[in-house]
Short mmCIF file of C-alpha atoms and ligand atoms in Angstrom, two decimals:
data_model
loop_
_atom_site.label_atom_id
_atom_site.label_comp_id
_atom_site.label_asym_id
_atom_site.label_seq_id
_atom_site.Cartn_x
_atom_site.Cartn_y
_atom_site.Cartn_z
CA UNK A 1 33.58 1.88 10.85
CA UNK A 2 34.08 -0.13 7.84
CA UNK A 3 33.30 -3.52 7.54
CA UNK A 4 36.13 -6.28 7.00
CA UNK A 5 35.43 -8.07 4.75
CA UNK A 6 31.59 -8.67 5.15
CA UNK A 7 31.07 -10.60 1.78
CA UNK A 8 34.12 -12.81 2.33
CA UNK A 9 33.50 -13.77 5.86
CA UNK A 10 29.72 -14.71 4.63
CA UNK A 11 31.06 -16.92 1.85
CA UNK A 12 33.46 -18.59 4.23
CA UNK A 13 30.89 -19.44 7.19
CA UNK A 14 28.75 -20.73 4.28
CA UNK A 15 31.42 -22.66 2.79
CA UNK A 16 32.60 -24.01 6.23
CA UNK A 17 29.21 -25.59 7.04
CA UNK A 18 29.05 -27.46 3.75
CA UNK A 19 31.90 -28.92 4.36
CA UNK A 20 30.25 -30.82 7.34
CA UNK A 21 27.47 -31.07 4.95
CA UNK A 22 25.06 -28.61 5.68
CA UNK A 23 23.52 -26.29 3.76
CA UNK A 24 21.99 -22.69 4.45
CA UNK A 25 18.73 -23.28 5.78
CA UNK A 26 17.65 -19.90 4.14
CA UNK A 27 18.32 -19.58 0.15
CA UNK A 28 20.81 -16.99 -1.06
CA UNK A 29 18.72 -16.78 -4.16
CA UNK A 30 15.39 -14.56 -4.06
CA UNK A 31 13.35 -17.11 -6.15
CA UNK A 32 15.05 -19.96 -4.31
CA UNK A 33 13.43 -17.94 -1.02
CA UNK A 34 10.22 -17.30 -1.90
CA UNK A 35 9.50 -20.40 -3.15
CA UNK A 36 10.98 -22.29 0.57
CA UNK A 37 9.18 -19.85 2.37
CA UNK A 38 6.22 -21.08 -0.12
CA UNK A 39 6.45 -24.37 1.00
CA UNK A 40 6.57 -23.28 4.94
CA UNK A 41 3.72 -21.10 5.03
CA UNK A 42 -0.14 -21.42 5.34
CA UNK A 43 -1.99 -20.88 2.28
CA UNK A 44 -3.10 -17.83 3.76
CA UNK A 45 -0.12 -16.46 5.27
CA UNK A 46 1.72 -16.75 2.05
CA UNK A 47 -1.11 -15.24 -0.41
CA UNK A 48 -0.81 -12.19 1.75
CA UNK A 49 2.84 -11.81 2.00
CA UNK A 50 3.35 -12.55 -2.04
CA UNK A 51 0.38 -11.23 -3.32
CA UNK A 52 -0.11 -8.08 -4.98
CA UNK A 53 -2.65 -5.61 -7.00
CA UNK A 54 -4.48 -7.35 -9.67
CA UNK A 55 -2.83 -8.71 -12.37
CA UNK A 56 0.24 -8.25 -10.14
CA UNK A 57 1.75 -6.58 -13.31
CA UNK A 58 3.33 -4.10 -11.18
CA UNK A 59 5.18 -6.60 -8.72
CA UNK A 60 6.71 -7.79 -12.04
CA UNK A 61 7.37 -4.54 -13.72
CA UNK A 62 9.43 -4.00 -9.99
CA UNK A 63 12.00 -7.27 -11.00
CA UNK A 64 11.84 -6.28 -14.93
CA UNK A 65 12.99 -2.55 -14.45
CA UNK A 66 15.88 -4.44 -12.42
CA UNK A 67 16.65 -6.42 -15.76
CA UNK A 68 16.67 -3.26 -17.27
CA UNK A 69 20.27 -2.34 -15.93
CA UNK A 70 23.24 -3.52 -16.36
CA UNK A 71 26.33 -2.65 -13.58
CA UNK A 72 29.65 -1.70 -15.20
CA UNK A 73 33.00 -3.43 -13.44
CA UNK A 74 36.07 -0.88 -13.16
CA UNK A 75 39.19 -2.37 -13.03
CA UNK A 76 42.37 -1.61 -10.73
CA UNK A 77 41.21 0.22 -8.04
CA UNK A 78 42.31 -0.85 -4.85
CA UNK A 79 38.98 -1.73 -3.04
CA UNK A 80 40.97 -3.94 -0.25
CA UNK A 81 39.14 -1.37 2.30
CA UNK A 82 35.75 -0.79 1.85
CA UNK A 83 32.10 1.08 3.45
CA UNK A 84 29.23 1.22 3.10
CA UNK A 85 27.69 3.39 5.65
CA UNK A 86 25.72 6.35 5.08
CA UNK A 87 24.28 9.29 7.21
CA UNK A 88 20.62 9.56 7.95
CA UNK A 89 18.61 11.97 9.78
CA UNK A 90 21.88 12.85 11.77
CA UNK A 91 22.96 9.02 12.35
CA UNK A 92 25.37 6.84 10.71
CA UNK A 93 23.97 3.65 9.69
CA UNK A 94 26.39 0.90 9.02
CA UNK A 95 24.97 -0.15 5.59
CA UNK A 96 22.28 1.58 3.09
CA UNK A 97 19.71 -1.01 4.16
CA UNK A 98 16.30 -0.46 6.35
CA UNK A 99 14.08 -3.11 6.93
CA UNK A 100 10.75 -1.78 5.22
CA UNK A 101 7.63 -1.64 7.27
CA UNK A 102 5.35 -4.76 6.95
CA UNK A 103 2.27 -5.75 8.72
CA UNK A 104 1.10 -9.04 9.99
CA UNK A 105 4.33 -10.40 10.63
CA UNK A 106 2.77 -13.15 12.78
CA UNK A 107 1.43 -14.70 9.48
CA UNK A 108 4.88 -15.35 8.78
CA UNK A 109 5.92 -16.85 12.64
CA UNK A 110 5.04 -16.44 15.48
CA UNK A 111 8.03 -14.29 17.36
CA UNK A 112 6.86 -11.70 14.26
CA UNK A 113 8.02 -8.13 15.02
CA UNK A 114 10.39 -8.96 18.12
CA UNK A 115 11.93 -11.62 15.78
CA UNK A 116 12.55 -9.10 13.16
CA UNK A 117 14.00 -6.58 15.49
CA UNK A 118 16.52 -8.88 16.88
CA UNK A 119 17.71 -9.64 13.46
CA UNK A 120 17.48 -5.93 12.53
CA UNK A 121 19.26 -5.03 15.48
CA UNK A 122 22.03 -7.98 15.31
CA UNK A 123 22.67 -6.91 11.35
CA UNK A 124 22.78 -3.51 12.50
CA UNK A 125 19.94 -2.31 9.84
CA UNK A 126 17.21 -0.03 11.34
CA UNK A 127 13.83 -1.49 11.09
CA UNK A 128 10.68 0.20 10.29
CA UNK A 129 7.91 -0.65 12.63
CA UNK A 130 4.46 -0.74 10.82
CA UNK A 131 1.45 0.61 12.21
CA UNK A 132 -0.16 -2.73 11.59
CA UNK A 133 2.05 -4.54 13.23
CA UNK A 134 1.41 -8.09 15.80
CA UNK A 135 3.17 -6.03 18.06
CA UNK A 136 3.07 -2.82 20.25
CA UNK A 137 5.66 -0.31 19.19
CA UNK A 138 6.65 0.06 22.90
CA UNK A 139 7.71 -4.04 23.12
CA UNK A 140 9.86 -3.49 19.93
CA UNK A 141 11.51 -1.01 20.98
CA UNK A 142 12.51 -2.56 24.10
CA UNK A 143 13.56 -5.83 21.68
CA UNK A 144 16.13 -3.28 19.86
CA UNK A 145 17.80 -2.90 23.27
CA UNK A 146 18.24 0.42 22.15
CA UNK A 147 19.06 0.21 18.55
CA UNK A 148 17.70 3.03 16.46
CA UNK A 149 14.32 2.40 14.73
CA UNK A 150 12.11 4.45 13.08
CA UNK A 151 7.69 4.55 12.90
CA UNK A 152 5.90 4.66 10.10
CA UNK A 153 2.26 5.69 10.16
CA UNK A 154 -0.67 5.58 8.56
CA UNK A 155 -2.93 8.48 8.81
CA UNK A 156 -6.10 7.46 10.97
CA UNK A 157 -9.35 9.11 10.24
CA UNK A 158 -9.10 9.75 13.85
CA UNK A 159 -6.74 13.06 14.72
CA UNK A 160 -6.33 11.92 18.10
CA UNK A 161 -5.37 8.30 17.42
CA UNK A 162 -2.84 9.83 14.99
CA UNK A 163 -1.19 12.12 17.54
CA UNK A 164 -1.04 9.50 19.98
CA UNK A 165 0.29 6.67 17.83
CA UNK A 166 2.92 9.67 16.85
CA UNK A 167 3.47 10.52 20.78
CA UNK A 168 4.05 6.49 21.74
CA UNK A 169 6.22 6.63 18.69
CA UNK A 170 8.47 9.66 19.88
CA UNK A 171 8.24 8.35 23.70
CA UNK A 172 9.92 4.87 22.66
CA UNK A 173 12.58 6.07 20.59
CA UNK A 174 11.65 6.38 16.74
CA UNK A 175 14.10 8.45 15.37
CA UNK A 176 11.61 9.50 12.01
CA UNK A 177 7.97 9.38 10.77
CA UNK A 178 7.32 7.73 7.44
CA UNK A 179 4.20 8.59 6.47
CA UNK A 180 2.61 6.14 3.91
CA UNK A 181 0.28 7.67 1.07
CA UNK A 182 -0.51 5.15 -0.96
CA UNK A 183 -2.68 3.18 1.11
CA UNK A 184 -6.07 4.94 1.46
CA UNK A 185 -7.70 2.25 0.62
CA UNK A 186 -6.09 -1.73 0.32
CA UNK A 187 -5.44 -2.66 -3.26
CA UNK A 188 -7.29 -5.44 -5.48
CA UNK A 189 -5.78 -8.48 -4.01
CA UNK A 190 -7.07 -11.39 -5.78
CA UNK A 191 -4.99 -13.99 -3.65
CA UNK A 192 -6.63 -12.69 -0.62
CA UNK A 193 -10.16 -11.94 -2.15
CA UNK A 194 -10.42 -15.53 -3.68
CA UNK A 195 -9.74 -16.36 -0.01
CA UNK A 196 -11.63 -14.79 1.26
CA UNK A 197 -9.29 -13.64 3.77
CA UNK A 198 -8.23 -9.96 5.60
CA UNK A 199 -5.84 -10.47 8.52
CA UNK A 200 -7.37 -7.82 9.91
CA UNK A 201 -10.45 -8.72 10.30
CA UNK A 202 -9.21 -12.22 12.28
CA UNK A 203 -7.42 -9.45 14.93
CA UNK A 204 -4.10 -10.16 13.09
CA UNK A 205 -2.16 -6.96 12.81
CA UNK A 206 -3.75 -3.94 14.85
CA UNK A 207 -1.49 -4.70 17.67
CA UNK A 208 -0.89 -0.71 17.80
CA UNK A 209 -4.57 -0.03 17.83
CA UNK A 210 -5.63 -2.36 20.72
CA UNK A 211 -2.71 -1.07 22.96
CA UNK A 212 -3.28 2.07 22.46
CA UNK A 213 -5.63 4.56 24.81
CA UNK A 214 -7.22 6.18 22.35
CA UNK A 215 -8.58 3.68 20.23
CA UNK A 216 -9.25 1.87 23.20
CA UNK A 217 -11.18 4.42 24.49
CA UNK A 218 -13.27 4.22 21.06
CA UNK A 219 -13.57 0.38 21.60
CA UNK A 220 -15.11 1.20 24.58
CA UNK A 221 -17.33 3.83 23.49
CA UNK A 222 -18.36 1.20 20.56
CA UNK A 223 -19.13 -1.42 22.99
CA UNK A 224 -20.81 0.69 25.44
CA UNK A 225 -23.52 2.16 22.25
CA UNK A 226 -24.10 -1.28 21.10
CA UNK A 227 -25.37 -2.42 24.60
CA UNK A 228 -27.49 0.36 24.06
CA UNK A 229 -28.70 -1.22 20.65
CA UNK A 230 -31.27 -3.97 20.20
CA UNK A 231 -29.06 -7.36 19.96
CA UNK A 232 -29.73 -8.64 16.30
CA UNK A 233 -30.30 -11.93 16.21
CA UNK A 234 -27.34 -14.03 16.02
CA UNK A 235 -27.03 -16.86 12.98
CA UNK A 236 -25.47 -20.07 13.87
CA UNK A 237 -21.86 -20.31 13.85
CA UNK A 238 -20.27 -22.27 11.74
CA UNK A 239 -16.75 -23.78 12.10
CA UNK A 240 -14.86 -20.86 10.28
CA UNK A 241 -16.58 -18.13 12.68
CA UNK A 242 -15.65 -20.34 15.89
CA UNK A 243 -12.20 -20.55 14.11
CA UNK A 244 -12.13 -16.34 13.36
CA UNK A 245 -13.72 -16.06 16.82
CA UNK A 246 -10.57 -17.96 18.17
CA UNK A 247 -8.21 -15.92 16.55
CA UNK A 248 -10.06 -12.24 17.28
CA UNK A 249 -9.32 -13.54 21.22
CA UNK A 250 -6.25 -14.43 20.81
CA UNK A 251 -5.08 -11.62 19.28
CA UNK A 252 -6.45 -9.38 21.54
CA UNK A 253 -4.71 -8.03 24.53
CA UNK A 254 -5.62 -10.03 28.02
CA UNK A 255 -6.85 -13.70 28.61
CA UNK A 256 -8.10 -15.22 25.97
CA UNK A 257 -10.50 -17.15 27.86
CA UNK A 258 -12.23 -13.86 28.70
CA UNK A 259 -12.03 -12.34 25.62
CA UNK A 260 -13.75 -15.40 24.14
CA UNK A 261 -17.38 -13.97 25.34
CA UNK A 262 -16.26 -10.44 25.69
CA UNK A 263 -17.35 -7.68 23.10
CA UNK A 264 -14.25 -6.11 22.99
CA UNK A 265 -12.01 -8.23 20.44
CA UNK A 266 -15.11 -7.82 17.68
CA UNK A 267 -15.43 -4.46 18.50
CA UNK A 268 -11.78 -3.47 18.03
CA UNK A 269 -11.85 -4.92 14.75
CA UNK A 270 -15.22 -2.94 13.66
CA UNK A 271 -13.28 0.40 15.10
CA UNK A 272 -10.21 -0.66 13.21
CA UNK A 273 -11.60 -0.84 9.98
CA UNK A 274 -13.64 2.77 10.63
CA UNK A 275 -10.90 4.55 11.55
CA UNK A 276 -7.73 2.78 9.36
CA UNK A 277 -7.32 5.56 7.00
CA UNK A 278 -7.90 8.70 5.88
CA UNK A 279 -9.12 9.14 1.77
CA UNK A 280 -9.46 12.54 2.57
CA UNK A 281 -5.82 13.01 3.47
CA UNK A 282 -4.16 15.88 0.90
CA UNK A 283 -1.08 18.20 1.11
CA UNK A 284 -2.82 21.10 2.87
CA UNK A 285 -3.05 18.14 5.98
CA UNK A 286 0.97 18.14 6.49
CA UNK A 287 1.39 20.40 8.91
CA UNK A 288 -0.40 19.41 10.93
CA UNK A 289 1.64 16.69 11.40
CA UNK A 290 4.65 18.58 11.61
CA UNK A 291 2.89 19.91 14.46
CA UNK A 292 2.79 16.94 15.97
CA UNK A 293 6.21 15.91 16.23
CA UNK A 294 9.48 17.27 16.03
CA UNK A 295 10.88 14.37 14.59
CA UNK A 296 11.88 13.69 10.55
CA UNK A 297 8.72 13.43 8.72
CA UNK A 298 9.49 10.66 5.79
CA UNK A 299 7.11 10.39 2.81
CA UNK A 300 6.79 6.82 1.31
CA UNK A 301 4.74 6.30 -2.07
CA UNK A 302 6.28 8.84 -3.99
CA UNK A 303 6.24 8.26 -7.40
CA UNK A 304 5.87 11.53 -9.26
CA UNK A 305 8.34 13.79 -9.91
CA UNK A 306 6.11 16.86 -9.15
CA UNK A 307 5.05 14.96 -5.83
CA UNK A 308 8.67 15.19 -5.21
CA UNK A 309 8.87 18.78 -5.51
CA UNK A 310 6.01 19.52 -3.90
CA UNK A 311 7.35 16.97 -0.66
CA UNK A 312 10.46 19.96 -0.84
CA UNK A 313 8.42 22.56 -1.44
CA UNK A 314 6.41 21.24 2.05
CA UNK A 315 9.53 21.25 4.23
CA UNK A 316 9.09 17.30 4.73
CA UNK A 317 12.81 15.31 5.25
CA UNK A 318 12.88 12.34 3.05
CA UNK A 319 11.16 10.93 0.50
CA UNK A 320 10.74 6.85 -0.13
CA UNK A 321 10.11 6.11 -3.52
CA UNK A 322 7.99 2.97 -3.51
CA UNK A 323 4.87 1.47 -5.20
CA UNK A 324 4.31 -0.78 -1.81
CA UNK A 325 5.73 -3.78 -3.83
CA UNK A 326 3.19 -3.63 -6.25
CA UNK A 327 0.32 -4.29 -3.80
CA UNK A 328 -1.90 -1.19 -4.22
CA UNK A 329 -2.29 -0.50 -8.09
CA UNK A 330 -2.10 -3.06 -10.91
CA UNK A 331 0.00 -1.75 -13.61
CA UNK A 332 1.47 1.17 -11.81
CA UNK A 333 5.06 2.58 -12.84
CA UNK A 334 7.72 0.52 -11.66
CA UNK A 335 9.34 1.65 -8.93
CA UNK A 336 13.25 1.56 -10.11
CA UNK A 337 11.83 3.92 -13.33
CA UNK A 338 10.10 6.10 -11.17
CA UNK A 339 13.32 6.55 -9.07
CA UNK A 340 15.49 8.84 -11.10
CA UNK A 341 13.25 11.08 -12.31
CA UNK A 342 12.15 11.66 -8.64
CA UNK A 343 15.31 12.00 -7.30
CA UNK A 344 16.20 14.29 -10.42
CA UNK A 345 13.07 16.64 -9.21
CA UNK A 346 14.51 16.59 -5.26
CA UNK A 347 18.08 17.59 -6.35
CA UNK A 348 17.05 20.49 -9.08
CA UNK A 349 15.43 21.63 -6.39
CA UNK A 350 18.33 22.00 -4.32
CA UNK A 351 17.21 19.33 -1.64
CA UNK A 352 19.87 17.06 -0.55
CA UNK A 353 17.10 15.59 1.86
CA UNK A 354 17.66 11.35 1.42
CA UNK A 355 15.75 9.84 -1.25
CA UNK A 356 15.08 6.31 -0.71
CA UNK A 357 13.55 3.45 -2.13
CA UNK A 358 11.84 0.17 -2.12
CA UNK A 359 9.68 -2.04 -3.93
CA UNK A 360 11.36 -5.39 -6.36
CA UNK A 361 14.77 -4.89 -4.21
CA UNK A 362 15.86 -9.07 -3.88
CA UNK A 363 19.67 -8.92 -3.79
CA UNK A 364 23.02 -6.91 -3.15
CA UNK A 365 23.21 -6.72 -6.90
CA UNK A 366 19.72 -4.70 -6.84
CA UNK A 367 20.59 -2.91 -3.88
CA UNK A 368 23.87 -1.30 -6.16
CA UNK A 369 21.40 -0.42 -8.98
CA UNK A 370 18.90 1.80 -6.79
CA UNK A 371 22.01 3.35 -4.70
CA UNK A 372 23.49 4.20 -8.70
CA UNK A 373 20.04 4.80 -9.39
CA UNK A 374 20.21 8.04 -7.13
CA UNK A 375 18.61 5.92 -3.75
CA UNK A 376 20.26 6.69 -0.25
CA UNK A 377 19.20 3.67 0.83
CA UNK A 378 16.68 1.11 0.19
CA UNK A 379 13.93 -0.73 2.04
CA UNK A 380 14.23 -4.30 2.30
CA UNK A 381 10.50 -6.66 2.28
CA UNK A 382 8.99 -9.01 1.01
CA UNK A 383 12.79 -11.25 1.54
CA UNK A 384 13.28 -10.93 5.19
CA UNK A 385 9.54 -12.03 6.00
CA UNK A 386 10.68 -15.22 3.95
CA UNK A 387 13.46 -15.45 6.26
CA UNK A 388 10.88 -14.72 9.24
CA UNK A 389 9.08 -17.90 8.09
CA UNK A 390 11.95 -20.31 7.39
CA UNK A 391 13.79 -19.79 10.50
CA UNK A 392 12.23 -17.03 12.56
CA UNK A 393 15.23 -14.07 13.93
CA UNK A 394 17.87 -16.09 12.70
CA UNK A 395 16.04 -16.39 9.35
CA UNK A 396 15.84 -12.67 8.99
CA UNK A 397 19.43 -11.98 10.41
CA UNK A 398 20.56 -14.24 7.73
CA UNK A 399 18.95 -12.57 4.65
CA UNK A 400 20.39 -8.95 5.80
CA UNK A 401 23.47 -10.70 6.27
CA UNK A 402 23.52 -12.46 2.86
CA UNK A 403 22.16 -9.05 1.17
CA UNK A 404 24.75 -6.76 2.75
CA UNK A 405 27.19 -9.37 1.61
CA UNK A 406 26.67 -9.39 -2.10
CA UNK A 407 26.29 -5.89 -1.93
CA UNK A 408 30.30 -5.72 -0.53
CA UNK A 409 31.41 -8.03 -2.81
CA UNK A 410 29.45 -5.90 -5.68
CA UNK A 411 31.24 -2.92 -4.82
CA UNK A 412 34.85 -4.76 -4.45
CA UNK A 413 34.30 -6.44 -8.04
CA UNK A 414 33.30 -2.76 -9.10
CA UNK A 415 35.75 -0.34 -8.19
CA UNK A 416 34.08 1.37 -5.16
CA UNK A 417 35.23 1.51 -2.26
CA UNK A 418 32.56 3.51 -0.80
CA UNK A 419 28.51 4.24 -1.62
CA UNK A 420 29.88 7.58 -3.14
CA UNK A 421 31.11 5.89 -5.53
CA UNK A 422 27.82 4.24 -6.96
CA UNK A 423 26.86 6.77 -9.25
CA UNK A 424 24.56 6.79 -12.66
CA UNK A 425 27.74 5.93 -14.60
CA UNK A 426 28.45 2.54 -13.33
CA UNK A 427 25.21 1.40 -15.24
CA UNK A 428 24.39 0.89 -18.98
CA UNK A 429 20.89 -0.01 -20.19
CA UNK A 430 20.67 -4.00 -21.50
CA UNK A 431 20.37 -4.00 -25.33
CA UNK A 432 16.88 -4.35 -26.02
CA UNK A 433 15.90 -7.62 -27.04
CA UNK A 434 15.27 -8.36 -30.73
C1 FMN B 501 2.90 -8.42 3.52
C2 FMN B 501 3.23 -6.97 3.37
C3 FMN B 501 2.76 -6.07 4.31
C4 FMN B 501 3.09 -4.71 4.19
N1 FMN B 501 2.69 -3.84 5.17
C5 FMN B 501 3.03 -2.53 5.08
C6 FMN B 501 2.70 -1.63 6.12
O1 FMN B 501 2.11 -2.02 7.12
N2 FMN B 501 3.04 -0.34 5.95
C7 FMN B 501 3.71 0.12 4.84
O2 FMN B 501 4.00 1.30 4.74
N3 FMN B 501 4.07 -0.73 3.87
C8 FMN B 501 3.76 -2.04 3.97
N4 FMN B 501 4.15 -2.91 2.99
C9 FMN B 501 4.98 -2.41 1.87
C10 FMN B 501 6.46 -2.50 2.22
O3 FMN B 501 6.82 -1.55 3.19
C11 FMN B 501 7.34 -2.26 0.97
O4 FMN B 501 6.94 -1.06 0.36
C12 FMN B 501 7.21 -3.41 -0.03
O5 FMN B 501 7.25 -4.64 0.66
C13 FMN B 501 8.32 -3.35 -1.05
O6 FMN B 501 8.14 -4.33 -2.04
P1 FMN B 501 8.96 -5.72 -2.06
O7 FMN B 501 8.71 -6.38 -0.74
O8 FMN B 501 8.36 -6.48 -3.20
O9 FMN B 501 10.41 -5.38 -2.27
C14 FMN B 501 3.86 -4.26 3.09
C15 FMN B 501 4.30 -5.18 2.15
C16 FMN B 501 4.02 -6.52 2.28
C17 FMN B 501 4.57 -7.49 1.27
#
């Protein structure tokens, strides 16, 4: 169903409020909304949402491969009617947008994941839940009052935690798999080295760990081997480990209270970071996970073209071309540049299996260049956790709104009326500078 005028109606219930004299509480701009979120965020929660690999060259070859294009108007066409909806895995979704999966969403406020699935669900753009999310899979779900959603997963070290995180997945709803492969290990992160600080290791983000049996039962197991053990002798606490000792109760499932002098909230963190991921993880360990599920098995992190053929070679559904926003490794290939070449590989090979993409995406006018870039649709993350800070569900309703906007009024100002019609023509290179 096309929309009616989505980028109008957005400029109008903008324009309306300023008339009484307020202003959106959320920036339109992406510089303008990193920078308020900036200013509402602990030092902590905003190193880890903004930082990136190293150098963070590769978060800012993401924006500069943006620069690199140029979109090119066409004149007279009658755009009064427009769409942009586009089939997935055997769904129509109303726009090309997915909210990309981020952990720790509670660093950013304190409603985290259910905030961003109301939004998700209000803006009708399907959210994908992280596997270190704040919260279980199973009270998301329930959030998206039945909105469609899919899982993405990262490969345990531990089969059986994978096939039950993949089970829970299937059981509440996820209608595909995205498998991420670039994270066998974290990145460099200076921000968060000189810091000092790993969400994890406060309890923040394993929310699908500590509900789930399996690594629950290895909790147990953990804490049952080290009663076993000598007790080391403890050194004195100081205020930060009363402070991490707060938050590792708090985060964990139950009363707090008890969890305060139980073993379990330490322990869940020491099984977490055993059994995260999986370095070993190669091509020949697909089908297993096929196996697994019947669902659409998504790979994100492809960058190479011969990864892409190889993905279609392996029978997998989609790919997501993404360098995880530049997080993992400094001075990687931009994401954008790796895009056409990858989606190039998929086509020659006679997959029409979606590409998609992620990774420097901070407006409707970047959203057109990666859909004429060959993208089916693009993740949208670092922005809506900005919006999840400023102003919680509302915040993130509000920058899906104001990016699906721009991207209606980009394709009315262009000549298309529908995403068919963003194709590889409708962009020139800039002029390189002298
Ligand atoms: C704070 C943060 C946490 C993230 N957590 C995950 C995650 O749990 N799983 C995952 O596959 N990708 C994760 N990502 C990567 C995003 O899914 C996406 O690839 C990236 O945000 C795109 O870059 P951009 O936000 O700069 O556009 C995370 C990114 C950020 C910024």
């Amino acid at each position: 169903m096309p929309f009616p005028d989505l980028g109008k109606a957005a400029q109008s219930a903008i324009y309306r409020a300023g008339t009484f004299g307020r202003r959106p509480q959320v920036p339109t701009d992406g510089a303008a909304l990193e920078e308020a979120a900036r200013r509402s965020m602990s030092r902590r929660g905003f190193a880890y949402v903004a930082g990136s690999a190293g150098s963070e060259a590769t978060a800012r070859a993401n924006r500069e491969a943006f620069a690199r294009w140029r979109v090119v108007p066409r004149m007279l066409v009658d755009t009064s009617e427009r769409d942009m909806g586009v089939e997935l895995f055997g769904r129509r979704h109303a726009s090309p947008l997915v909210v990309a999966p981020i952990g720790v969403l509670s660093s950013a406020h304190a409603d985290a994941d259910l905030a961003v699935a109301r939004a998700a669900r209000a803006q009708e753009v399907t959210p994908i839940l992280s596997t270190q999310a704040s919260v279980p899979m199973e009270d998301v779900a329930a959030a998206l009052e039945g909105a469609g959603h899919w899982y993405q997963l990262y490969w345990s070290s531990n089969d059986e935690l994978v096939a039950s995180l993949v089970q829970r997945a299937e059981a509440c709803g996820s209608e595909a798999i995205v498998v991420t492969l670039d994270t066998a290990y974290l990145g460099w992160r200076p921000r968060d080295l000189d810091l000092g600080h790993l969400p994890f290791a406060r309890g923040e983000g394993i929310a699908q760990y500590t509900s789930d049996p399996v690594f629950r039962r290895l909790v147990a197991d953990r804490v049952a081997a080290k009663a076993q053990a000598d007790l080391e002798p403890q050194p004195r606490p100081t205020p930060a480990a009363v402070r991490t000792l707060v938050s590792l109760s708090r985060n964990h499932p139950g009363d707090t209270r008890r969890n305060l002098s139980a073993p379990e909230p330490r322990a869940a963190v020491e099984t977490f970071l055993d059994v995260f991921s999986r370095p070993s993880l190669s091509w020949a360990d697909l089908p297993r996970l096929r196996e697994l599920t019947r669902l659409p098995l998504v790979l994100k992190g492809v960058l190479h073209p011969d990864d892409a053929r190889r993905a279609v070679d392996e029978g997998v559904d989609g790919i997501l071309v993404s360098n995880h926003g530049g997080r993992q490794v400094d001075r990687s290939v931009a994401a954008l540049d790796a895009l056409p070449g990858v989606v190039d590989a998929v086509r020659f090979s006679g997959s029409d299996m979606p590409v998609l993409f992620d990774s420097g995406i901070r407006s409707g006018a970047d959203v057109f260049v990666a859909l004429a870039l060959g993208a089916d649709a693009v993740g949208i993350g670092r922005p809506h956790v900005y919006g999840l800070a400023l102003a919680g569900a509302a915040g993130v309703a509000e920058v899906l709104r104001n990016l699906r906007a721009e991207l209606d009024l980009t394709m009315a100002l262009t000549g298309c009326r529908s995403l068919a019609d963003i194709t590889r023509d409708r962009l020139v290179e800039a002029p390189l500078p002298h």
